[in-house]
């Protein structure tokens, strides 16, 4: 039996997947890739299967979801990196936790759809969920250094120690656009992100600021914080990944170059702080700017706060409505400003219900999609 750390990479052919394999390949003495999964049976997956002959390769489309979920258990990973995009990432996250694997979680939808459920499950299975989303990774590691973990935040003393979480946002390509100009933006315009190089869905979400909306919800659920304690600051350089303000007024920030390999590195070595050969921030010629987000121009921020306040299955509905709207926008079926319009209408429906029950969660996701589709 090898003593290497066994890693499953879900969404191996995507942006997070590729960055993960880059980090893993820098330390083959320590890590062993045991499972690679993607949606399609693409040339990229074929190529990866040659590079990692000992890893099981699964395509959800060709082999089916059931096979994907069973391979997670069968490959016995110590760490599962979930870089699947969208709601499709939820059940694989649950399968990883059920298999007793730690979860390095880039798939924010897992937390947005079912945060309370998966955090409780992880507690029962004695596994850890380590965020990879750069903002939440920053907060997670800052809180760890302050000896505050999200479980502890249920303790009143520890909870009061953090007065605010400040999520940074690049502001996306349309930061300086007028509302009028936003009306006519194209898919190509929305796909030009100024600082991060990511998959298409999250890039569109960054342009509409739905990504920050999802991240407000993710932060509330992951760190057990009220939505009003989660602030957003526009920071176009994407060097400060997030900040925490403690009760003494002092702010701690985490900085690195905008490169997802940093939070992936931190997640797979966690709880160690391991040396890395990634390029450091150069302070010799650096300007950092911060400003307030415009919620009039970017209503997805407001809608996310409302969903977070309503709780229950509203966050799940927010995600589902946005997902189908983004897919339609990418197919040129609707305009850019229809994304918040559709999401807002979906959220007017009733999404109260049990957020600790997987079936109700999946039903809410399906219901929101159906309502959303009727609004095109
Ligand atoms: P990509 O679109 O680049 O990659 C998505 C990956 O998921 C691909 O490997 C794709 O396979 C796979 N996939 C999609 N659907 C399924 C499915 N049903 N079953 C199995 N695999 C599937 O996305 P990103 O890497 O950009 O994002 C992944 C996740 O990470 C998202 O949740 C995103 O929000 C989050 N994230 C990403 C960041 C980034 O910098 N990219 C930053 C922070 C968070 P195939 O190639 O075959 O389609
Ligand atoms: Mg992020």
PDB file of N, CA and C and ligand atoms in Angstrom, residues 108 133-135 215, ligand 2:
ATOM      1  N   UNK A 108     -18.437  26.013  -5.821  1.00  0.00           N
ATOM      2  CA  UNK A 108     -19.154  26.805  -4.811  1.00  0.00           C
ATOM      3  C   UNK A 108     -20.629  26.435  -4.753  1.00  0.00           C
ATOM      4  N   UNK A 133     -12.315  28.225  -3.637  1.00  0.00           N
ATOM      5  CA  UNK A 133     -12.734  29.529  -4.162  1.00  0.00           C
ATOM      6  C   UNK A 133     -11.808  30.552  -3.476  1.00  0.00           C
ATOM      7  N   UNK A 134     -11.137  31.418  -4.239  1.00  0.00           N
ATOM      8  CA  UNK A 134     -10.006  32.171  -3.678  1.00  0.00           C
ATOM      9  C   UNK A 134     -10.398  33.016  -2.465  1.00  0.00           C
ATOM     10  N   UNK A 135     -11.591  33.630  -2.504  1.00  0.00           N
ATOM     11  CA  UNK A 135     -12.026  34.488  -1.393  1.00  0.00           C
ATOM     12  C   UNK A 135     -12.224  33.664  -0.124  1.00  0.00           C
ATOM     13  N   UNK A 215     -20.928  33.960  -3.977  1.00  0.00           N
ATOM     14  CA  UNK A 215     -19.890  33.931  -2.941  1.00  0.00           C
ATOM     15  C   UNK A 215     -20.356  34.550  -1.624  1.00  0.00           C
TER      16      UNK A 215
HETATM   17 MG1  LIG B   2     -14.029  33.426  -6.125  1.00  0.00          MG
END
